[in-house]
Coordinates of C-alpha atoms in Angstrom, one line a residue:
M1 CA 2.8 29.5 9.5
N2 CA 6.0 27.6 10.1
F3 CA 7.5 24.7 8.1
D4 CA 5.6 22.1 10.0
H5 CA 2.3 23.6 8.9
T6 CA 3.2 23.4 5.2
I7 CA 5.4 20.3 5.0
L8 CA 2.5 18.0 3.8
T9 CA 1.6 20.4 1.0
I10 CA 5.3 20.6 0.0
I11 CA 5.5 16.8 -0.1
L12 CA 2.3 16.7 -2.2
L13 CA 3.3 19.4 -4.6
T14 CA 6.9 18.3 -5.2
P15 CA 6.1 15.3 -7.5
L16 CA 3.2 17.2 -9.0
V17 CA 5.4 20.1 -10.0
G18 CA 8.0 17.6 -11.1
A19 CA 5.5 15.9 -13.4
L20 CA 4.6 19.3 -15.0
L21 CA 8.2 20.2 -15.6
L22 CA 9.0 16.8 -17.1
A23 CA 6.0 17.2 -19.4
L24 CA 7.6 20.4 -20.8
I25 CA 11.0 18.9 -21.5
P26 CA 11.3 17.5 -25.1
E27 CA 12.0 13.8 -25.4
R28 CA 15.1 12.8 -27.2
E29 CA 15.8 9.3 -28.3
G30 CA 18.4 7.5 -26.2
A31 CA 18.7 10.4 -23.7
K32 CA 18.2 9.9 -20.0
T33 CA 16.9 13.4 -19.3
H34 CA 13.5 12.3 -18.0
H35 CA 15.1 9.4 -16.0
I36 CA 17.4 11.9 -14.3
G37 CA 14.7 14.5 -13.8
A38 CA 12.3 11.9 -12.2
L39 CA 15.1 10.6 -9.9
I40 CA 15.9 14.1 -8.7
V41 CA 12.2 14.9 -8.0
T42 CA 11.6 11.6 -6.2
L43 CA 14.7 12.0 -4.1
L44 CA 13.6 15.5 -3.0
T45 CA 10.2 14.2 -2.1
F46 CA 11.8 11.4 0.0
L47 CA 14.0 13.9 1.8
F48 CA 10.9 16.0 2.6
T49 CA 9.1 13.0 4.0
L50 CA 12.0 12.4 6.5
H51 CA 11.1 15.7 8.1
L52 CA 7.8 14.0 9.3
A53 CA 9.7 11.2 11.2
A54 CA 12.2 13.7 12.6
H55 CA 9.5 16.1 14.0
F56 CA 6.7 13.7 14.8
N57 CA 5.5 13.9 18.4
Y58 CA 5.5 10.2 19.4
A59 CA 4.0 11.1 22.8
S60 CA 0.9 12.7 21.3
L61 CA -2.6 11.6 22.3
P62 CA -4.1 8.7 20.3
G63 CA -6.5 10.0 17.7
S64 CA -4.7 13.3 17.2
F65 CA -3.3 14.5 13.9
Q66 CA -0.1 16.3 13.4
F67 CA 1.3 18.7 10.7
E68 CA -2.3 19.7 10.0
Q69 CA -3.3 22.2 7.4
N70 CA -7.0 23.0 7.3
L71 CA -8.1 25.6 4.8
P72 CA -11.6 26.4 3.3
W73 CA -11.9 25.3 -0.3
I74 CA -15.6 24.9 -1.5
T75 CA -18.5 26.5 0.4
R76 CA -21.3 24.3 -0.8
P77 CA -20.9 21.4 -0.3
V78 CA -18.5 22.1 2.6
I79 CA -15.1 20.8 1.3
N80 CA -11.8 21.8 3.0
Y81 CA -8.2 21.4 2.0
H82 CA -7.5 19.4 5.2
L83 CA -4.3 17.5 5.5
G84 CA -2.7 15.7 8.5
I85 CA -1.0 12.5 9.6
D86 CA -1.0 10.2 12.6
G87 CA 0.7 7.0 13.7
L88 CA -1.0 5.1 10.9
S89 CA -0.1 7.4 8.0
L90 CA 3.3 8.6 9.1
W91 CA 5.3 5.6 7.9
L92 CA 3.1 5.1 4.8
V93 CA 4.0 8.5 3.5
I94 CA 7.7 7.8 4.1
L95 CA 7.2 4.4 2.4
A96 CA 5.7 6.2 -0.7
G97 CA 8.7 8.5 -0.6
I98 CA 11.3 5.7 -0.6
L99 CA 9.6 3.5 -3.2
A100 CA 9.5 6.2 -5.8
P101 CA 13.3 6.7 -6.4
L102 CA 13.7 2.9 -6.3
G103 CA 11.0 2.7 -9.0
V104 CA 12.9 5.2 -11.2
L105 CA 16.1 3.3 -10.8
A106 CA 14.3 0.0 -11.6
S107 CA 13.1 1.7 -14.9
W108 CA 16.5 3.0 -15.9
N109 CA 17.1 0.4 -18.7
S110 CA 13.6 -1.1 -19.1
I111 CA 11.9 2.1 -20.2
K112 CA 13.6 3.2 -23.4
T113 CA 10.7 4.7 -25.4
R114 CA 8.0 7.3 -24.5
T115 CA 10.0 8.1 -21.4
K116 CA 8.3 11.4 -20.9
L117 CA 4.9 9.8 -20.7
F118 CA 6.0 7.1 -18.4
F119 CA 7.7 9.3 -15.8
V120 CA 4.9 11.9 -15.8
L121 CA 2.4 9.1 -15.1
F122 CA 4.7 7.7 -12.4
L123 CA 5.0 11.0 -10.6
L124 CA 1.3 11.5 -10.8
Q125 CA 0.8 8.1 -9.2
Q126 CA 3.1 9.2 -6.4
V127 CA 1.0 12.3 -5.9
A128 CA -2.2 10.2 -5.7
M129 CA -0.6 7.8 -3.1
I130 CA 0.6 10.6 -0.9
G131 CA -2.7 12.4 -1.2
I132 CA -4.6 9.4 -0.1
F133 CA -2.4 9.0 3.0
I134 CA -2.6 12.6 4.2
S135 CA -6.2 13.7 3.3
L136 CA -8.5 14.4 6.2
D137 CA -11.4 15.4 4.0
L138 CA -13.3 12.6 2.5
F139 CA -14.0 14.4 -0.8
L140 CA -10.4 15.4 -1.1
Y141 CA -9.4 11.8 -0.4
Y142 CA -11.8 10.5 -3.0
G143 CA -10.2 12.8 -5.6
F144 CA -6.8 11.2 -5.0
W145 CA -8.4 7.7 -4.8
E146 CA -9.7 8.2 -8.4
L147 CA -6.5 9.8 -9.5
S148 CA -4.6 6.6 -8.4
I149 CA -6.5 4.5 -10.9
V150 CA -5.7 6.5 -14.1
P151 CA -1.8 6.5 -14.2
L152 CA -1.6 2.8 -13.3
T153 CA -4.1 1.9 -16.0
L154 CA -2.2 3.9 -18.6
M155 CA 1.1 2.5 -17.6
I156 CA -0.2 -1.0 -17.9
A157 CA -1.9 -0.4 -21.3
T158 CA 1.1 1.5 -22.8
F159 CA 4.2 -0.1 -21.2
G160 CA 2.9 -3.7 -20.7
R161 CA 5.3 -6.4 -22.0
T162 CA 2.9 -8.5 -24.1
E163 CA 0.0 -8.0 -26.5
N164 CA -2.4 -8.7 -23.6
R165 CA -1.5 -5.4 -21.9
R166 CA -4.7 -3.5 -23.0
R167 CA -6.9 -6.4 -21.8
A168 CA -5.1 -6.3 -18.4
A169 CA -5.4 -2.6 -18.2
I170 CA -9.2 -2.6 -19.0
K171 CA -9.7 -5.4 -16.4
F172 CA -7.8 -3.5 -13.7
F173 CA -9.7 -0.3 -14.5
L174 CA -13.2 -1.9 -14.4
Y175 CA -12.3 -3.7 -11.1
A176 CA -11.1 -0.4 -9.6
F177 CA -13.6 2.0 -11.1
I178 CA -17.0 0.3 -10.5
P179 CA -16.5 -0.1 -6.7
S180 CA -15.2 3.5 -6.7
A181 CA -18.6 4.6 -8.1
I182 CA -20.3 2.8 -5.3
L183 CA -18.0 4.5 -2.8
L184 CA -18.9 7.9 -4.2
A185 CA -22.6 7.2 -3.7
A186 CA -21.8 6.2 -0.1
L187 CA -19.8 9.4 0.4
I188 CA -22.8 11.5 -0.8
W189 CA -25.2 9.7 1.5
L190 CA -22.8 10.3 4.4
Y191 CA -22.6 14.0 3.6
A192 CA -26.3 14.3 3.3
R193 CA -26.7 12.8 6.8
T194 CA -23.9 14.7 8.5
G195 CA -23.2 17.9 6.5
T196 CA -19.5 17.3 6.5
F197 CA -16.7 15.4 4.8
D198 CA -14.2 16.1 7.6
I199 CA -12.8 12.8 8.9
P200 CA -12.2 13.9 12.6
A201 CA -15.8 15.3 12.7
L202 CA -17.2 12.1 11.3
Q203 CA -15.3 10.0 13.9
L204 CA -16.9 12.2 16.6
L205 CA -20.3 11.6 15.2
T206 CA -19.6 7.9 15.0
A207 CA -18.7 7.8 18.7
S208 CA -21.9 9.5 19.6
H209 CA -24.0 7.3 17.3
S210 CA -25.1 10.5 15.5
I211 CA -24.6 9.6 11.8
S212 CA -27.9 7.8 11.3
S213 CA -30.5 6.0 13.3
N214 CA -31.2 3.6 10.5
P215 CA -28.9 0.5 11.0
T216 CA -29.7 -0.9 7.6
A217 CA -28.5 2.3 5.9
L218 CA -25.4 2.3 7.9
W219 CA -24.7 -1.3 7.0
I220 CA -25.1 -0.6 3.3
C221 CA -22.9 2.5 3.5
S222 CA -20.2 0.5 5.4
L223 CA -20.3 -2.3 2.8
A224 CA -19.9 0.2 -0.1
F225 CA -16.7 1.5 1.6
L226 CA -15.4 -2.0 2.4
I227 CA -16.0 -3.4 -1.1
A228 CA -14.2 -0.5 -2.8
F229 CA -11.2 -1.0 -0.5
A230 CA -11.3 -4.8 -0.6
V231 CA -11.0 -4.8 -4.4
K232 CA -7.9 -2.6 -4.2
V233 CA -6.1 -4.8 -1.6
P234 CA -7.3 -7.3 -3.1
I235 CA -9.1 -9.5 -0.6
F236 CA -10.0 -13.1 -1.7
P237 CA -12.1 -13.6 -3.9
L238 CA -11.9 -10.1 -5.4
H239 CA -8.5 -10.7 -6.8
G240 CA -9.4 -11.4 -10.5
W241 CA -7.4 -8.4 -11.8
L242 CA -4.2 -9.0 -9.9
S243 CA -2.4 -11.7 -11.9
D244 CA -3.0 -10.0 -15.3
A245 CA -2.0 -6.6 -14.0
V246 CA 1.2 -7.8 -12.3
Q247 CA 2.2 -9.8 -15.4
E248 CA 1.8 -6.8 -17.6
A249 CA 2.8 -3.8 -15.4
P250 CA 6.3 -2.5 -15.6
T251 CA 8.4 -2.9 -12.5
A252 CA 8.0 0.6 -11.2
A253 CA 4.2 0.4 -11.5
V254 CA 3.8 -3.1 -10.0
M255 CA 5.7 -1.9 -6.9
V256 CA 2.7 0.2 -5.9
L257 CA 0.0 -1.8 -7.5
A258 CA -1.5 -3.8 -4.6
G259 CA -2.0 -3.6 -0.9
K260 CA -1.1 -0.3 0.6
L261 CA -4.0 2.0 -0.5
G262 CA -6.8 -0.5 0.2
L263 CA -5.4 -1.6 3.5
Y264 CA -4.8 1.9 4.7
S265 CA -8.4 2.9 3.7
I266 CA -9.9 0.0 5.6
L267 CA -8.0 1.0 8.7
R268 CA -8.8 4.7 8.4
F269 CA -12.4 4.8 7.1
S270 CA -14.0 1.4 7.6
F271 CA -12.7 1.1 11.2
G272 CA -12.8 4.9 11.9
I273 CA -16.3 5.6 10.6
F274 CA -18.0 2.2 10.8
P275 CA -16.4 0.5 13.8
E276 CA -19.5 -1.4 14.9
Q277 CA -20.2 -2.7 11.4
S278 CA -16.6 -3.6 10.9
R279 CA -16.6 -5.6 14.1
H280 CA -19.7 -7.5 13.1
I281 CA -18.3 -8.5 9.7
A282 CA -14.9 -9.4 11.1
P283 CA -15.5 -13.1 11.3
L284 CA -16.2 -13.3 7.5
L285 CA -13.1 -11.2 6.8
I286 CA -10.9 -13.4 9.1
A287 CA -12.2 -16.4 7.2
L288 CA -11.5 -14.8 3.8
G289 CA -8.0 -13.8 5.0
A290 CA -7.1 -17.3 6.1
I291 CA -8.4 -18.8 2.9
G292 CA -6.6 -16.1 0.8
I293 CA -3.3 -17.0 2.6
A294 CA -3.6 -20.7 1.8
Y295 CA -5.0 -20.2 -1.7
G296 CA -2.4 -17.6 -2.8
A297 CA 0.4 -19.7 -1.4
L298 CA -0.8 -23.0 -3.0
V299 CA -1.3 -21.4 -6.4
A300 CA 2.1 -19.7 -6.2
L301 CA 3.7 -23.1 -5.4
V302 CA 2.7 -24.6 -8.8
Q303 CA 3.6 -21.6 -11.0
T304 CA 6.3 -21.7 -13.6
D305 CA 6.0 -18.0 -14.5
L306 CA 7.9 -15.8 -12.0
K307 CA 5.5 -12.9 -12.4
K308 CA 2.5 -15.1 -11.6
L309 CA 4.3 -16.6 -8.6
A310 CA 4.9 -13.0 -7.3
A311 CA 1.3 -12.1 -8.0
F312 CA -0.2 -14.9 -5.9
A313 CA 2.5 -14.4 -3.3
T314 CA 1.2 -10.8 -3.0
L315 CA -2.3 -12.1 -2.5
S316 CA -1.2 -14.4 0.2
A317 CA 0.9 -11.7 2.0
N318 CA -2.0 -9.2 1.9
S319 CA -4.4 -11.8 3.2
F320 CA -2.1 -12.2 6.2
I321 CA -2.5 -8.4 6.9
V322 CA -6.3 -8.7 6.5
L323 CA -6.4 -11.5 9.0
G324 CA -4.4 -9.5 11.5
I325 CA -6.3 -6.2 11.4
F326 CA -9.7 -7.8 11.6
T327 CA -8.8 -9.5 14.9
F328 CA -9.2 -6.0 16.5
T329 CA -6.5 -6.8 19.0
V330 CA -3.7 -4.4 19.6
A331 CA -1.2 -7.0 18.6
G332 CA -3.1 -7.8 15.4
L333 CA -3.5 -4.2 14.4
D334 CA 0.1 -3.3 15.2
G335 CA 1.3 -6.4 13.3
G336 CA -0.9 -5.8 10.4
I337 CA 0.2 -2.1 10.0
Y338 CA 3.8 -3.1 10.4
Q339 CA 3.4 -5.9 7.8
I340 CA 2.0 -3.3 5.3
L341 CA 5.4 -1.7 5.5
N342 CA 7.3 -5.0 5.4
E343 CA 5.4 -6.5 2.5
S344 CA 5.7 -3.3 0.5
L345 CA 9.5 -3.3 0.9
I346 CA 9.9 -7.0 0.3
G347 CA 7.6 -7.0 -2.7
A348 CA 9.5 -4.0 -4.1
A349 CA 12.8 -5.9 -3.8
L350 CA 11.3 -9.1 -5.3
F351 CA 9.8 -7.3 -8.3
I352 CA 13.1 -5.4 -8.9
L353 CA 15.0 -8.6 -8.9
L354 CA 12.6 -10.3 -11.3
G355 CA 12.8 -7.3 -13.6
L356 CA 16.6 -7.5 -13.6
L357 CA 16.4 -11.2 -14.6
Y358 CA 14.0 -10.2 -17.4
E359 CA 16.3 -7.5 -18.6
R360 CA 19.1 -10.0 -19.0
Y361 CA 17.3 -13.1 -20.3
G362 CA 13.9 -11.8 -21.7
T363 CA 11.7 -14.4 -20.0
Y364 CA 9.9 -15.0 -16.7
D365 CA 9.6 -18.8 -17.3
M366 CA 11.5 -20.6 -14.6
R367 CA 12.0 -23.6 -16.9
D368 CA 14.3 -21.4 -19.1
Y369 CA 16.6 -20.7 -16.2
G370 CA 18.9 -22.8 -14.0
G371 CA 22.5 -22.7 -12.8
L372 CA 22.7 -19.0 -12.5
A373 CA 24.4 -18.9 -9.1
T374 CA 27.9 -19.1 -10.5
K375 CA 27.3 -16.3 -13.0
H376 CA 25.3 -14.0 -10.7
P377 CA 26.6 -14.4 -7.1
W378 CA 25.4 -11.0 -6.0
M379 CA 22.0 -11.4 -7.6
V380 CA 21.4 -14.8 -5.9
T381 CA 22.5 -13.2 -2.6
M382 CA 19.8 -10.6 -2.9
F383 CA 17.2 -13.2 -3.9
V384 CA 18.1 -15.2 -0.8
I385 CA 18.0 -12.2 1.5
T386 CA 14.6 -11.1 0.1
S387 CA 13.2 -14.6 0.3
L388 CA 14.3 -15.0 3.9
A389 CA 12.6 -11.8 4.8
A390 CA 9.4 -12.9 2.9
V391 CA 9.1 -16.2 4.8
G392 CA 9.6 -14.5 8.2
L393 CA 13.0 -15.6 9.3
P394 CA 13.7 -14.4 12.8
M395 CA 15.7 -11.2 13.0
M396 CA 14.2 -10.2 9.6
N397 CA 11.3 -7.7 9.3
G398 CA 8.8 -10.2 8.1
F399 CA 9.1 -12.2 11.3
V400 CA 7.8 -9.3 13.5
G401 CA 4.6 -8.8 11.6
E402 CA 3.8 -12.5 11.1
F403 CA 4.4 -13.3 14.8
L404 CA 2.2 -10.5 16.0
I405 CA -0.6 -11.4 13.6
L406 CA -0.6 -15.2 14.3
S407 CA -0.4 -14.6 18.1
S408 CA -3.3 -12.1 17.9
T409 CA -5.5 -14.7 16.2
M410 CA -5.4 -16.8 19.3
Q411 CA -6.2 -13.9 21.7
T412 CA -9.5 -12.6 20.4
Y413 CA -13.0 -14.0 20.7
L414 CA -13.5 -13.3 17.0
T415 CA -11.1 -16.2 16.1
H416 CA -12.2 -18.8 18.6
H417 CA -12.4 -21.2 15.6
V418 CA -8.8 -22.4 15.7
I419 CA -9.2 -23.7 12.1
W420 CA -8.6 -20.3 10.6
T421 CA -5.4 -19.9 12.6
V422 CA -4.2 -23.3 11.5
I423 CA -4.9 -22.5 7.9
A424 CA -3.1 -19.2 8.2
T425 CA -0.1 -20.9 9.7
T426 CA 0.2 -23.3 6.8
G427 CA 0.7 -20.2 4.6
V428 CA 4.0 -19.6 6.4
I429 CA 5.2 -23.1 5.4
F430 CA 3.9 -22.8 1.8
S431 CA 5.6 -19.4 1.4
A432 CA 8.9 -20.9 2.4
A433 CA 8.3 -23.7 -0.1
Y434 CA 7.5 -21.6 -3.2
M435 CA 10.2 -19.0 -2.4
L436 CA 13.0 -21.5 -1.8
S437 CA 11.9 -23.7 -4.6
M438 CA 12.0 -20.7 -7.0
I439 CA 15.6 -20.0 -5.9
Q440 CA 16.6 -23.6 -6.4
K441 CA 15.1 -23.8 -9.9
V442 CA 16.5 -20.5 -11.1
F443 CA 19.9 -20.5 -9.5
Y444 CA 20.9 -24.0 -8.6
G445 CA 19.0 -26.3 -11.0
R446 CA 20.1 -27.7 -14.3
L447 CA 21.1 -25.1 -16.9
G448 CA 18.0 -24.0 -18.9
L449 CA 17.8 -22.8 -22.5
R450 CA 18.2 -19.1 -21.8
S451 CA 21.0 -19.7 -19.3
E452 CA 23.1 -21.4 -22.0
E453 CA 22.3 -19.0 -24.9
V454 CA 22.6 -15.6 -23.0
P455 CA 25.8 -14.8 -21.1
G456 CA 24.1 -12.4 -18.7
Y457 CA 26.0 -10.3 -16.1
D458 CA 25.9 -9.7 -12.4
L459 CA 24.5 -6.7 -10.5
T460 CA 25.8 -3.3 -11.7
A461 CA 26.6 -0.4 -9.4
R462 CA 23.2 1.2 -10.0
E463 CA 21.5 -2.1 -9.2
H464 CA 23.5 -2.5 -6.0
L465 CA 22.3 1.1 -5.1
E466 CA 18.7 -0.1 -5.6
L467 CA 18.9 -3.3 -3.6
W468 CA 21.2 -2.8 -0.6
P469 CA 19.1 -0.1 1.1
L470 CA 16.2 -2.6 1.0
A471 CA 18.3 -5.4 2.3
A472 CA 19.5 -3.2 5.2
L473 CA 15.9 -2.2 6.0
F474 CA 14.9 -5.9 6.2
L475 CA 17.5 -6.4 9.0
I476 CA 17.0 -3.0 10.8
M477 CA 13.2 -3.3 10.9
G478 CA 13.6 -6.9 12.2
L479 CA 15.9 -5.9 15.0
L480 CA 14.7 -2.4 15.8
S481 CA 10.9 -2.7 15.3
P482 CA 10.1 -0.7 18.5
F483 CA 11.2 2.4 16.7
W484 CA 8.4 2.0 14.2
M485 CA 6.0 0.6 16.7
K486 CA 6.0 3.6 19.1
S487 CA 3.9 5.6 16.6
I488 CA 2.0 2.6 15.1
D489 CA 0.9 1.5 18.5
T490 CA -1.0 4.7 19.2
F491 CA -3.3 4.1 16.3
G492 CA -3.5 0.3 17.1
T493 CA -4.5 0.9 20.7
Q494 CA -7.1 3.5 19.9
T495 CA -8.7 1.4 17.1
A496 CA -8.8 -1.7 19.2
D497 CA -10.5 0.1 22.1
K498 CA -13.0 1.9 19.8
T499 CA -14.0 -1.1 17.7
I500 CA -14.4 -3.6 20.6
R501 CA -15.9 -1.5 23.3
F502 CA -17.2 1.3 21.1
E503 CA -17.1 3.9 23.9
P504 CA -17.5 7.6 23.0
N505 CA -15.0 8.7 25.6
Q506 CA -12.3 6.7 23.8
I507 CA -12.1 9.5 21.2
K508 CA -13.3 12.4 23.3
H509 CA -9.9 14.1 23.1
V510 CA -10.2 14.3 19.2
E511 CA -12.9 17.0 19.7
T512 CA -10.8 19.1 21.9
E513 CA -7.4 18.6 20.2
T514 CA -7.9 18.2 16.5
Y515 CA -11.2 19.3 15.2
A516 CA -11.7 23.0 14.5
P517 CA -15.0 23.5 12.6
T518 CA -15.2 26.3 10.1
A519 CA -18.0 28.8 9.8
Q520 CA -19.5 26.7 7.0
A521 CA -19.8 23.6 9.1
T522 CA -23.1 24.4 10.6
P523 CA -24.8 21.0 9.8
T524 CA -21.9 19.2 11.5
Q525 CA -22.2 21.4 14.6
E526 CA -25.9 20.8 14.8
A527 CA -25.3 17.1 14.5
R528 CA -22.7 17.1 17.3

């Protein structure tokens, strides 16, 4: 076995081992031992993820997985330690790698007590995220899916900024856990019908219509998957947990709170295992996406609390992605996947900047700010760059995803109602309104109470180190998007063909190239 066959396990184990080592280091008041340790671990993990981009075969067949590792784990039920990535998960794994050290740097001054607990939980959250993106066994995936709930809940409950933190944590946990229990029931039913948790095998069975002859049962199972993922995105109107969780969560936690895991899961499992059901429910999801865009933007427009503004801006941005992927066009899928990366990076920069303001002035209320541009020229520069990327200024990364998504909504028969495209387009206008209005009030308006009482200070060297890589990525991803698209497009093209035409020969090569059944997979072989 060469390095390529073990790299995914190395990436997965690095933060896990790091969390165990940090748990053994005694905590000393005022020391930065756990901060430094977590930074080293996350930087190592990020460096390992870069190996994937450097050695990924961009000319591989659509539907094939690379860097695979498939080892028997449990005999009954048949569960394998099966890992692999494709054009969809490649950049998401690297995204998880780059956000982690930024999260550690963002917590450098804000986390002063119980640092051991915080960074152990933070590294476990990274393990869960990476595990979700690379798992090719549904049971293994579900284990990481459940693991992702626990660290976030504990970080919100323990390190939230107000007395409402426990309420927000319980709310988040219930919203995430109850749909996950429904998802588990669907997984068990799926295994009972097919005898396998292996994702490539399930996709083959889907292509041959061999999972079940009962369309009602398939519909119920597909809805169980979709609801669990929709809550995690969140898709309007399942966003009840978002505002409270974002308000209470520390910056490092809120950077990974919404969007990525749910959207990836829809693309991988709802579209991969239930393409026909996903196609039929697409008009409803397109409508909810368009409504979510306008609703999130309008609510953000009237907020005075910066964290609430960011929460509803996140809802609007994620709804944009939902709209794009459910068009089932190549442009919509490519734009949606690319926008997952864009919004994750833009959201990370925005939450880091809001956290820096809070560290200096102790408030998220815009009415307490004003006139900060003269005191914080570098900070306002970063706010402006982030805002321009968020509103989709041409040459910035947000423009590429938004353009592809909006153009795709006019290309597909699923969106022949132009009203949803019009509503979605208004979200672009409203996003510019609330982002630029926020900058005007905070940095160029009349001096507020906190601005006069607290002297504040501009960005430090560490904060420059956090923000400039993100600002550079905004421009690079806007100008050189084909570099990312050449891998993303393989997944987008395959998914568009499979979900619209639903032809078995579209994924015939998966059987010959990627799926190697084990001796225990007799039920799957019989089904095939």
